[in-house]
PDB file of C-alpha atoms and ligand atoms in Angstrom:
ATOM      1  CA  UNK A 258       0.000   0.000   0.000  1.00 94.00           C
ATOM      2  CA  UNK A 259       1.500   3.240  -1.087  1.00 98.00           C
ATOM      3  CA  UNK A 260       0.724   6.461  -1.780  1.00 98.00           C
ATOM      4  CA  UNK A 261       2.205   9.909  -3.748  1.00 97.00           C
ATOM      5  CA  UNK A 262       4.364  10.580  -0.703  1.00 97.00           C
ATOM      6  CA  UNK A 263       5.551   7.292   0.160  1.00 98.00           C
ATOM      7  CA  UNK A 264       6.749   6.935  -3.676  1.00 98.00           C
ATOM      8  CA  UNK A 265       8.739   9.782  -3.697  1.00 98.00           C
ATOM      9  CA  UNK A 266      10.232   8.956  -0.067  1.00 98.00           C
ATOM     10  CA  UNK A 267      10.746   5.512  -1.536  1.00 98.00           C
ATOM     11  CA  UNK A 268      12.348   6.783  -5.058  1.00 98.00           C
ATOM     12  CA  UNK A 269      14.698   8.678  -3.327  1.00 98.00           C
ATOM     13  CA  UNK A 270      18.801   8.514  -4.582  1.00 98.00           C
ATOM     14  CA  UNK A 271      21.494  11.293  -4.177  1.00 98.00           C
ATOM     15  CA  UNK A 272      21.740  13.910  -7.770  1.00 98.00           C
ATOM     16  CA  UNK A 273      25.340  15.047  -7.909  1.00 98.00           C
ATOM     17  CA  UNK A 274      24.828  16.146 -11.691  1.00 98.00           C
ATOM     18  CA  UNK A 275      22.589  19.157 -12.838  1.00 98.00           C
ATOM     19  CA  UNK A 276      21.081  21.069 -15.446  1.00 98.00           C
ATOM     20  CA  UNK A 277      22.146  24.499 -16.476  1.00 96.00           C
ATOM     21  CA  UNK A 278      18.363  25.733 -15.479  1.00 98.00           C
ATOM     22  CA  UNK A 279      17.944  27.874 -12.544  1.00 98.00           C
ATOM     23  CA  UNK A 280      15.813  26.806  -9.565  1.00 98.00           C
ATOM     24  CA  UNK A 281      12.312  29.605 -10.118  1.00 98.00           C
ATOM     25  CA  UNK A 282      12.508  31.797  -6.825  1.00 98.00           C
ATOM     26  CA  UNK A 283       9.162  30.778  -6.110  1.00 98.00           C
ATOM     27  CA  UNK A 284      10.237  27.061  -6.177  1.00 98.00           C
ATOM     28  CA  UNK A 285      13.176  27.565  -3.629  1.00 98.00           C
ATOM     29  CA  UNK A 286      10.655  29.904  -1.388  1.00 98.00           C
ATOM     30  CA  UNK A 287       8.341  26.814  -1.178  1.00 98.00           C
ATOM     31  CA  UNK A 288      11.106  24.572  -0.416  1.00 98.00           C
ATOM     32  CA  UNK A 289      12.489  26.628   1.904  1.00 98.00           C
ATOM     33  CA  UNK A 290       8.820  27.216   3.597  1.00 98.00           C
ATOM     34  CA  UNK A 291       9.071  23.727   4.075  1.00 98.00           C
ATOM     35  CA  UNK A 292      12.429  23.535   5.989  1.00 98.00           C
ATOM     36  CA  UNK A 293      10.273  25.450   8.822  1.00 98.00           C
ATOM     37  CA  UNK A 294       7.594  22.909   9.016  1.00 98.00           C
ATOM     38  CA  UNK A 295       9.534  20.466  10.390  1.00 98.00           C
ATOM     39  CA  UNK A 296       9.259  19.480  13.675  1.00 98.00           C
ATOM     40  CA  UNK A 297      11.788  20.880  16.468  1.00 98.00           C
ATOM     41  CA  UNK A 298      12.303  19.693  19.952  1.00 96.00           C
ATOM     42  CA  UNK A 299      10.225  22.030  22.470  1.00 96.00           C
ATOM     43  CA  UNK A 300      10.317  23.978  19.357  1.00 98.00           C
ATOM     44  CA  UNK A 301      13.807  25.697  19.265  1.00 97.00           C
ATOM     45  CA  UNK A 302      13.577  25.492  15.549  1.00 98.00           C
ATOM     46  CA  UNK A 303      17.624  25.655  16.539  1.00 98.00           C
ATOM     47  CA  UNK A 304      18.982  25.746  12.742  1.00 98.00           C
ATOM     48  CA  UNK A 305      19.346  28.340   9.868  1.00 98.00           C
ATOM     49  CA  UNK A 306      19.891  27.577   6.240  1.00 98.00           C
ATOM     50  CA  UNK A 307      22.254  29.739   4.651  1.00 98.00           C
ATOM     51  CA  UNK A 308      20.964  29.973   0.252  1.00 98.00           C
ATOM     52  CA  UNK A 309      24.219  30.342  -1.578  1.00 98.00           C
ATOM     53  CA  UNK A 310      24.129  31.262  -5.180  1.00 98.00           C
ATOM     54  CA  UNK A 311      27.277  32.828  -5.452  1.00 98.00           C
ATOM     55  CA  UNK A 312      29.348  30.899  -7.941  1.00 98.00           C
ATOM     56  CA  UNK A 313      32.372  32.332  -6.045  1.00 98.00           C
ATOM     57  CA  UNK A 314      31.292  31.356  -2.808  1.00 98.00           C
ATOM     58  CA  UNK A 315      30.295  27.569  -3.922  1.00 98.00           C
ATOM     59  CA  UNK A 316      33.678  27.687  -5.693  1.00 98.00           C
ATOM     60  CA  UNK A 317      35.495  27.369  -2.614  1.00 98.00           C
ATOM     61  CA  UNK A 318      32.566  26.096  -0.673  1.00 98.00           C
ATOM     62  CA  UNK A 319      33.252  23.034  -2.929  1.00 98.00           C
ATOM     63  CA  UNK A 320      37.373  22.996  -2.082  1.00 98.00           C
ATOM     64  CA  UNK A 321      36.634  23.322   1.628  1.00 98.00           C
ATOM     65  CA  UNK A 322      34.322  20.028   1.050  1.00 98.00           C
ATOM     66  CA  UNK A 323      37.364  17.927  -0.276  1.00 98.00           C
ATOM     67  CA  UNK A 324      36.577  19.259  -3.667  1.00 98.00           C
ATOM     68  CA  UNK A 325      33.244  17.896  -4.497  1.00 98.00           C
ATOM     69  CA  UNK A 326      32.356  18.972  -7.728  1.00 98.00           C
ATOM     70  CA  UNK A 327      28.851  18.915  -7.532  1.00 98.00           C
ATOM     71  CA  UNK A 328      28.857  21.922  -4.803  1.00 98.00           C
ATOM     72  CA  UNK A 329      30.239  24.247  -7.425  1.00 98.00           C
ATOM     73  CA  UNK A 330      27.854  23.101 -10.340  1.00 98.00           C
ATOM     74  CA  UNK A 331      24.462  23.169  -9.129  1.00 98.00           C
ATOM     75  CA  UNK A 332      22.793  26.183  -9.292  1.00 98.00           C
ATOM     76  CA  UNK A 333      21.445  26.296  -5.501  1.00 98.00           C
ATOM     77  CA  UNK A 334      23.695  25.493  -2.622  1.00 99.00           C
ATOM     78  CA  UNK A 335      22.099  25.334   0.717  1.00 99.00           C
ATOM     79  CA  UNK A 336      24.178  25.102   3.886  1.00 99.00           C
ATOM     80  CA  UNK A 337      22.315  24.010   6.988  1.00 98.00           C
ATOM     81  CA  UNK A 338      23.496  25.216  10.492  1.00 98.00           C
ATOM     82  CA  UNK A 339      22.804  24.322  13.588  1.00 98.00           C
ATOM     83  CA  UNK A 340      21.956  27.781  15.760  1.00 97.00           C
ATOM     84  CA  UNK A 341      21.908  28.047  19.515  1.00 96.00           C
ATOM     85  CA  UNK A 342      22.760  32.083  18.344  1.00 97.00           C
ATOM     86  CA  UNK A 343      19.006  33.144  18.182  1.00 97.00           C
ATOM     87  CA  UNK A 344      18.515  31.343  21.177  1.00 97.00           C
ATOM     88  CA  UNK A 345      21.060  33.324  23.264  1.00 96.00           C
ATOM     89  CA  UNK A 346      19.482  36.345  21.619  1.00 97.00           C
ATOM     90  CA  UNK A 347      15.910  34.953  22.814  1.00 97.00           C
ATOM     91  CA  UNK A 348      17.405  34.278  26.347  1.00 97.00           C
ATOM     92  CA  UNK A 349      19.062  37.915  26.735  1.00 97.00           C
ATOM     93  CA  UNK A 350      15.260  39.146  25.913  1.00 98.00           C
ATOM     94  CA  UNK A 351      14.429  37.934  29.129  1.00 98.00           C
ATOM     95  CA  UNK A 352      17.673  38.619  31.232  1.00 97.00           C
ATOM     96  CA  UNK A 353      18.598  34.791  31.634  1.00 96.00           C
ATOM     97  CA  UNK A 354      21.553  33.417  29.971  1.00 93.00           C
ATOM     98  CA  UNK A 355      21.716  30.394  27.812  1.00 91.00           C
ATOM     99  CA  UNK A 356      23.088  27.418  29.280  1.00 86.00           C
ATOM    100  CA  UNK A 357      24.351  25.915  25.861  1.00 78.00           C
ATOM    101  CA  UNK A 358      27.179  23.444  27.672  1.00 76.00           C
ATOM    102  CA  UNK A 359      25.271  20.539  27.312  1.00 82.00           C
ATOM    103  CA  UNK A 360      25.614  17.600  24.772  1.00 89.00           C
ATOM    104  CA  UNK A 361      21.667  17.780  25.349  1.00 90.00           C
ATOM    105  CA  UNK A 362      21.917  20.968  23.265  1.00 91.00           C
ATOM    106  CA  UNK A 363      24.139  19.538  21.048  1.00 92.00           C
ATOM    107  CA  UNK A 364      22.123  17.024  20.134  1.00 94.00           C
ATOM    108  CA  UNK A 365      18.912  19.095  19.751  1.00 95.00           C
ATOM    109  CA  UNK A 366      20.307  21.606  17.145  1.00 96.00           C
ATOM    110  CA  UNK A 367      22.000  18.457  14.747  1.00 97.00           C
ATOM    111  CA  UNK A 368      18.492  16.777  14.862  1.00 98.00           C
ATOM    112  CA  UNK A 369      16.568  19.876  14.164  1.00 98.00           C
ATOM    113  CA  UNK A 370      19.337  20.609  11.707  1.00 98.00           C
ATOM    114  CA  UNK A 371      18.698  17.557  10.147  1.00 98.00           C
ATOM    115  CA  UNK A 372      14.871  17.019  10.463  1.00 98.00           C
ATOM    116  CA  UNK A 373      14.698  20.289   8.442  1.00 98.00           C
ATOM    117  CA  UNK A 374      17.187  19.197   5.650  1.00 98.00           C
ATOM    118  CA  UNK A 375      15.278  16.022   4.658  1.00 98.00           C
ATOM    119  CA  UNK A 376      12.254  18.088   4.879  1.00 98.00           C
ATOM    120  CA  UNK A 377      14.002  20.344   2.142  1.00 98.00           C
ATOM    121  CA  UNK A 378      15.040  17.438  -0.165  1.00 98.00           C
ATOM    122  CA  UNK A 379      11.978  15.843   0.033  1.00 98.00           C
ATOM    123  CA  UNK A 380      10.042  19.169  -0.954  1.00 98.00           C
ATOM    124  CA  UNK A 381      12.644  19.664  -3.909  1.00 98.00           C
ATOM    125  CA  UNK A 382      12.046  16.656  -5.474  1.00 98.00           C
ATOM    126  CA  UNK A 383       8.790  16.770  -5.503  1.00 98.00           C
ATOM    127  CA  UNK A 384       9.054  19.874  -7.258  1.00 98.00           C
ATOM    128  CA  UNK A 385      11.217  17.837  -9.971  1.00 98.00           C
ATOM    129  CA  UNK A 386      14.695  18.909  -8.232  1.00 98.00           C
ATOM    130  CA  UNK A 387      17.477  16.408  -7.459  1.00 98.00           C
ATOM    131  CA  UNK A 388      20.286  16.819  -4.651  1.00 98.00           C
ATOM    132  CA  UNK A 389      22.012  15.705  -2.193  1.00 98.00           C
ATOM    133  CA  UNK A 390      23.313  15.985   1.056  1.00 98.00           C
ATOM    134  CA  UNK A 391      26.825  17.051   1.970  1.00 98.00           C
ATOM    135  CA  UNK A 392      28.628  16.372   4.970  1.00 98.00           C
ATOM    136  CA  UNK A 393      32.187  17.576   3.781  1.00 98.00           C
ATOM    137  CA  UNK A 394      31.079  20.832   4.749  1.00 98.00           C
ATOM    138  CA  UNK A 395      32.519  19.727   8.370  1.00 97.00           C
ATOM    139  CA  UNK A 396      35.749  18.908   6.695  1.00 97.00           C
ATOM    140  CA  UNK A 397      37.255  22.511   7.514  1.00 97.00           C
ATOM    141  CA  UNK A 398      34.551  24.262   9.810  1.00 97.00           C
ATOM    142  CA  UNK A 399      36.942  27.208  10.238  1.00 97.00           C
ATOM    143  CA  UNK A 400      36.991  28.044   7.038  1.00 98.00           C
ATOM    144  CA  UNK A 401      33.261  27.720   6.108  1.00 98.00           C
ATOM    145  CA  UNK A 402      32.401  29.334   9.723  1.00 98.00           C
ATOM    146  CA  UNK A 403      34.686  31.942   8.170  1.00 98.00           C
ATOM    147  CA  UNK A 404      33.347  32.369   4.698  1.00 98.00           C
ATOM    148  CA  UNK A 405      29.713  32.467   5.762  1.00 98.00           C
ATOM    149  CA  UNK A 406      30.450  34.647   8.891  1.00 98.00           C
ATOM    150  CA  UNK A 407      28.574  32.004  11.175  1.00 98.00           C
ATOM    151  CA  UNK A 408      27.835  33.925  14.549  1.00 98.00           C
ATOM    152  CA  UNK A 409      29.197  32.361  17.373  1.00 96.00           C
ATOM    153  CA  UNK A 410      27.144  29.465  18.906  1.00 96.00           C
ATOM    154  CA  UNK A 411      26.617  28.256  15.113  1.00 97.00           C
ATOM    155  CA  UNK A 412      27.771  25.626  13.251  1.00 97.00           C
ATOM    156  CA  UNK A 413      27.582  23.887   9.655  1.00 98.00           C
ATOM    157  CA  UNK A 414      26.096  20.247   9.737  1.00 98.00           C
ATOM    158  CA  UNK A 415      25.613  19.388   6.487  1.00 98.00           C
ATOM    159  CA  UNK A 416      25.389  21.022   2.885  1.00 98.00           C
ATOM    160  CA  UNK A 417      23.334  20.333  -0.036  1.00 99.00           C
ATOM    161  CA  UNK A 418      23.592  20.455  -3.426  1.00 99.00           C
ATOM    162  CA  UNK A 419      20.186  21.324  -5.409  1.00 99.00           C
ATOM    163  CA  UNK A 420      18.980  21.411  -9.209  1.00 98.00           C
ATOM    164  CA  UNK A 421      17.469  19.967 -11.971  1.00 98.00           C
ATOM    165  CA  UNK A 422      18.936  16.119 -12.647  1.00 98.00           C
ATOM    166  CA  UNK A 423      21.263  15.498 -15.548  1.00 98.00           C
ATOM    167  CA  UNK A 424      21.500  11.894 -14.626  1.00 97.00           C
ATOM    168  CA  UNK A 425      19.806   8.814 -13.986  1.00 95.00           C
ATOM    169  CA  UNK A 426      21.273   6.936 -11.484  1.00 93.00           C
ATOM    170  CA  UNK A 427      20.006   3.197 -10.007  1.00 94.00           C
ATOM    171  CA  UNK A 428      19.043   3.302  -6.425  1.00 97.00           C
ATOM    172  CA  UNK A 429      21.568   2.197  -3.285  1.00 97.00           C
ATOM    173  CA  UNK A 430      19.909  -0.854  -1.555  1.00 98.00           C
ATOM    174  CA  UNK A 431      18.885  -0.140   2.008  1.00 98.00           C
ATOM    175  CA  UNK A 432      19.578  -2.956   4.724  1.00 98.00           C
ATOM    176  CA  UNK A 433      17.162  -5.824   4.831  1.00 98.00           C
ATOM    177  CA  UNK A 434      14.517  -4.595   6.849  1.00 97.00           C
ATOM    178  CA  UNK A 435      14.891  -6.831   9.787  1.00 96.00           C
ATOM    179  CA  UNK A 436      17.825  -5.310  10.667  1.00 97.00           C
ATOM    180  CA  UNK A 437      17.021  -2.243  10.890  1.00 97.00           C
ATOM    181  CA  UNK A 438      13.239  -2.631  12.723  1.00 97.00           C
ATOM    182  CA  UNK A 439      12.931  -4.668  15.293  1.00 96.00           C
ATOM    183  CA  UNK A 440       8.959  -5.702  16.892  1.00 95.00           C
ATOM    184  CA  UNK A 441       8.692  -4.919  20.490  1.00 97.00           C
ATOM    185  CA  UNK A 442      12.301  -5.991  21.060  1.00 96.00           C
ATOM    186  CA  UNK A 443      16.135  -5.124  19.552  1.00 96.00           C
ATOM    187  CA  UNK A 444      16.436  -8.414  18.072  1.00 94.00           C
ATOM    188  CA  UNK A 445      20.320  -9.222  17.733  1.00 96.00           C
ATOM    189  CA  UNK A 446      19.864 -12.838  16.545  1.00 94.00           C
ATOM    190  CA  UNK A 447      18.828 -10.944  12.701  1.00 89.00           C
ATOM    191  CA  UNK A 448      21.719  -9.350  12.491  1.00 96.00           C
ATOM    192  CA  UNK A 449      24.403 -11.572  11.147  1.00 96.00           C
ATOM    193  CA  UNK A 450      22.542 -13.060   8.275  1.00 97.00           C
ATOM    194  CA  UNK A 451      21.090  -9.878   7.052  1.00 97.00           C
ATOM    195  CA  UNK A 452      24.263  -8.421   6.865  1.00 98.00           C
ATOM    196  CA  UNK A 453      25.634 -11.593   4.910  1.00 97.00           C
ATOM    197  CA  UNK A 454      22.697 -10.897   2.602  1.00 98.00           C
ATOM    198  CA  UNK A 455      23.527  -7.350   2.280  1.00 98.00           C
ATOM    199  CA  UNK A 456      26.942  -7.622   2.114  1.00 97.00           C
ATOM    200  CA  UNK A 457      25.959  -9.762  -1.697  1.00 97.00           C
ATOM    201  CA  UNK A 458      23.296  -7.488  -2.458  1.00 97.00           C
ATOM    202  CA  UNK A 459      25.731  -4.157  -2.513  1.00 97.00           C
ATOM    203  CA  UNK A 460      28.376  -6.165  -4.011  1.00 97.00           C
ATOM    204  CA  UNK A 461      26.382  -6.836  -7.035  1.00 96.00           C
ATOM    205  CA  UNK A 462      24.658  -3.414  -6.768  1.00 96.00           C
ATOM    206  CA  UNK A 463      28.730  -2.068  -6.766  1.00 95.00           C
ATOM    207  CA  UNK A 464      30.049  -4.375  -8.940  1.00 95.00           C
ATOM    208  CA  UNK A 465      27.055  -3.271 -12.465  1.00 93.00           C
ATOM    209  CA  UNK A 466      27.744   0.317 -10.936  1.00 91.00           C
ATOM    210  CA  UNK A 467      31.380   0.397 -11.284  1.00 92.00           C
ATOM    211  CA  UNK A 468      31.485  -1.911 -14.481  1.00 92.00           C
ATOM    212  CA  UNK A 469      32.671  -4.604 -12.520  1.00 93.00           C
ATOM    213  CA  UNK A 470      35.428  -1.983 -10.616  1.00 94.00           C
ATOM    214  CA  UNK A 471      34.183  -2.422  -7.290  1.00 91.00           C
ATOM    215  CA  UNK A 472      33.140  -5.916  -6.313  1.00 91.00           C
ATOM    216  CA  UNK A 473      33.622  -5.080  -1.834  1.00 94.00           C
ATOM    217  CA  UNK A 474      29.558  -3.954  -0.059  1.00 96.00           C
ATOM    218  CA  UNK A 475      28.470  -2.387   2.331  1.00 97.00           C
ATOM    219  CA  UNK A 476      29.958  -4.474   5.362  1.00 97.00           C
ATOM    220  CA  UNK A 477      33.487  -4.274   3.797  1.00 96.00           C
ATOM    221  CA  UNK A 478      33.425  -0.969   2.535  1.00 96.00           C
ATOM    222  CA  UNK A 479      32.231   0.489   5.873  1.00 96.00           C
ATOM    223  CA  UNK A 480      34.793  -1.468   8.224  1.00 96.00           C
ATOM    224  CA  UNK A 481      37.516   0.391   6.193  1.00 95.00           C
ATOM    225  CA  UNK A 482      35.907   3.286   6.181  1.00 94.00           C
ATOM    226  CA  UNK A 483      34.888   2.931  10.255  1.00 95.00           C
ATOM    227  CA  UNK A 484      38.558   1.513  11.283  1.00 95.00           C
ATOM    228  CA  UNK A 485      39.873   4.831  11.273  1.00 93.00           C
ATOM    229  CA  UNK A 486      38.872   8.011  13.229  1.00 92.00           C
ATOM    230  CA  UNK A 487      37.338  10.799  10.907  1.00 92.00           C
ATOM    231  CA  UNK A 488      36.874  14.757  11.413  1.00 92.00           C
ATOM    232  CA  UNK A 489      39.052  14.618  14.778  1.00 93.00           C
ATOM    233  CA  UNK A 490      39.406  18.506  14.721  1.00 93.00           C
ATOM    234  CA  UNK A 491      35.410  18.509  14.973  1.00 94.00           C
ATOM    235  CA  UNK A 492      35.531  18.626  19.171  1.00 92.00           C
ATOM    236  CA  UNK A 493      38.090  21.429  18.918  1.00 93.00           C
ATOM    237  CA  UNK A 494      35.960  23.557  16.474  1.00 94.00           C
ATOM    238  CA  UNK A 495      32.532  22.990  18.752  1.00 94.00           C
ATOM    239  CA  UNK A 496      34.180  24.222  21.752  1.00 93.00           C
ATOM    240  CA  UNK A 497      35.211  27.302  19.947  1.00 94.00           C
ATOM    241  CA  UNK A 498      31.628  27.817  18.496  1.00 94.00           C
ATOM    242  CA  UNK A 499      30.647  27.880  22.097  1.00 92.00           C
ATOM    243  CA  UNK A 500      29.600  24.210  23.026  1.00 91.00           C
ATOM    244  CA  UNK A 501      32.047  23.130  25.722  1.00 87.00           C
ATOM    245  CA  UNK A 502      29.922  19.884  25.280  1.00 81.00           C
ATOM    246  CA  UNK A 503      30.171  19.447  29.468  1.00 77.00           C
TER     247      UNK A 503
HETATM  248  C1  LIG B 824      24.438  13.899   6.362  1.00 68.94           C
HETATM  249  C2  LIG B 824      24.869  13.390   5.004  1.00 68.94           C
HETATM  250  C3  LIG B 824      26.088  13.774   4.498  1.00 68.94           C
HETATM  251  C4  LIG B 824      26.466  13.365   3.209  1.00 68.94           C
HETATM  252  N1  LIG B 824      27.640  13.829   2.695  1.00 68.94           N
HETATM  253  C5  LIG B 824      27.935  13.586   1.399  1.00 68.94           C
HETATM  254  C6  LIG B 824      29.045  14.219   0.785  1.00 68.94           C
HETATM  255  O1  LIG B 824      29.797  14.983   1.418  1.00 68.94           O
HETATM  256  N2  LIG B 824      29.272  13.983  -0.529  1.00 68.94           N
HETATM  257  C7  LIG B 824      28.451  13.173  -1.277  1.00 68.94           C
HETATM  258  O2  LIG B 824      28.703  13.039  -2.472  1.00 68.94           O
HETATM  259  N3  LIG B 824      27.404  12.542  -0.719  1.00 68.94           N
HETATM  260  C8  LIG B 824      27.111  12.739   0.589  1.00 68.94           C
HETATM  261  N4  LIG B 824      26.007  12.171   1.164  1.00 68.94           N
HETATM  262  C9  LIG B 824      25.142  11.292   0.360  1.00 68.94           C
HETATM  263  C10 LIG B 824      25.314   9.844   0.788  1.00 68.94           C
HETATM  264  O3  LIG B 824      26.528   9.356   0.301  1.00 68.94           O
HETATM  265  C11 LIG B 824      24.129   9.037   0.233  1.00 68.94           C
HETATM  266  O4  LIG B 824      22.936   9.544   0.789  1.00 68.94           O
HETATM  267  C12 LIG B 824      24.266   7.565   0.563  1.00 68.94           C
HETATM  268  O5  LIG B 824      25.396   7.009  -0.046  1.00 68.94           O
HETATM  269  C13 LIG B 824      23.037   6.792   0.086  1.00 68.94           C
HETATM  270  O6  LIG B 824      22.875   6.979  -1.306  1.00 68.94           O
HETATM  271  P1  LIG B 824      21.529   7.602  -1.877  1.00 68.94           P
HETATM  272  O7  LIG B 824      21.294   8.907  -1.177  1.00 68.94           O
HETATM  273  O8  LIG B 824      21.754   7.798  -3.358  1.00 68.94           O
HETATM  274  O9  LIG B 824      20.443   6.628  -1.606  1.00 68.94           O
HETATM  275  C14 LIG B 824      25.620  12.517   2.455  1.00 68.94           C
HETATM  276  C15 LIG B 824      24.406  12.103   3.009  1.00 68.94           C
HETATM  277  C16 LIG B 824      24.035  12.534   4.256  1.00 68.94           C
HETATM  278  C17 LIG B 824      22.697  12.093   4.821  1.00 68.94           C
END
């Protein structure tokens, strides 16, 4: 049982090629509208979205991302923040002071952050865009904090990259659904063999997308990729943002 919705959830795969068209204003303002109408814990709506059209500014946008391409060539690139800085603001309205040491806090404004950023996707393709998401924006934080003049108690979670598609890409299997929801319980004993099964599935998925290339999945490609710490100056960069993270 489906409906419109669902299909689009369910058709989703990243775009990381575009069209030369433009996005119409009125087409970002919905999507945009929609970034809002997420939900927020206790409502702190604790994010901003900065709109970058600025082919200057997603030039280097797209070097301070590990040179992504795809950040410089689409024609709308949307950087998502999280933003305890209104809320300080808020708090100083009322003569109290924000207490934004916690990971509690922390963990709010990514969620928000990210709750509104699928929101945002999700609107854009069903207005015929493509994108996707873009977490090498947390590859140098200084720099982008920099660029963008992020206020203190800010900081970049992910980017996105948004346009028309120029490609057709297959889908990326998902995990075998009993490994990912469990009834009533966290059921362990599912684990192993759906991974086994997985592990063939992306292997073939890998192997037609690369032209026979890549023949590792998902369970190989992601203990390489986990086996080694990533974004270690991330802690560093928070505490200067102004989350001690106590
Ligand atoms: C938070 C987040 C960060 C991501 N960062 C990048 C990125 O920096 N570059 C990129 O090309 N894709 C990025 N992706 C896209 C993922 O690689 C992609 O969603 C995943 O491989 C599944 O493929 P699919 O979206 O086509 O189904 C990111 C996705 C998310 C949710």
């Amino acid at each position: 049982m489906s409906t419109d919705v669902t299909r689009l959830i369910q058709s989703h795969r990243s775009i990381r090629k575009f069209t030369a068209a433009p996005i119409p204003e009125e087409v970002l303002q919905d999507v945009l509208t929609c970034a809002q109408w997420a939900p927020s814990s206790h409502n702190v709506q604790a994010y901003s979205v900065i709109v970058v059209k600025s082919a200057e500014t997603k030039r280097q946008l797209a070097v301070l991302c590990g040179n992504q391409k795809w950040v410089e060539t689409c024609p709308v690139f949307l950087v998502f923040c999280a933003d305890f800085y209104r809320l300080k603001l808020a708090c100083e309205m009322h003569g109290r002071e924000l207490a934004a040491d916690e990971v509690e806090n922390l963990l709010v404004a990514a969620v928000d952050t990210a709750l509104a950023a699928e929101n945002v996707l999700l609107a854009a393709r069903s207005h015929g865009l493509g994108g996707v998401m873009i977490g090498g924006i947390r590859n140098q934080p200084d720099e982008v904090t920099r660029l963008l003049q992020l206020p203190p108690l800010t900081f970049p979670v992910m980017g996105m990259c948004l346009g028309f598609p120029d490609q057709d890409v297959a889908q990326k299997p998902r995990l075998p659904q009993r490994a990912v929801v469990h009834a009533e319980r966290y059921q362990t004993e599912h684990l192993h063999d759906a991974l086994r099964e997985y592990e063939d599935i992306t292997a073939a998925y890998y192997a037609q997308r690369t032209g026979g290339e890549r023949t590792d999945g998902w369970t190989a490609q992601l203990a390489e990729y986990l086996s080694s710490p990533r974004r270690q100056h991330l802690a560093a960069f928070l505490r200067q943002q102004g989350f001690p993270m106590k």
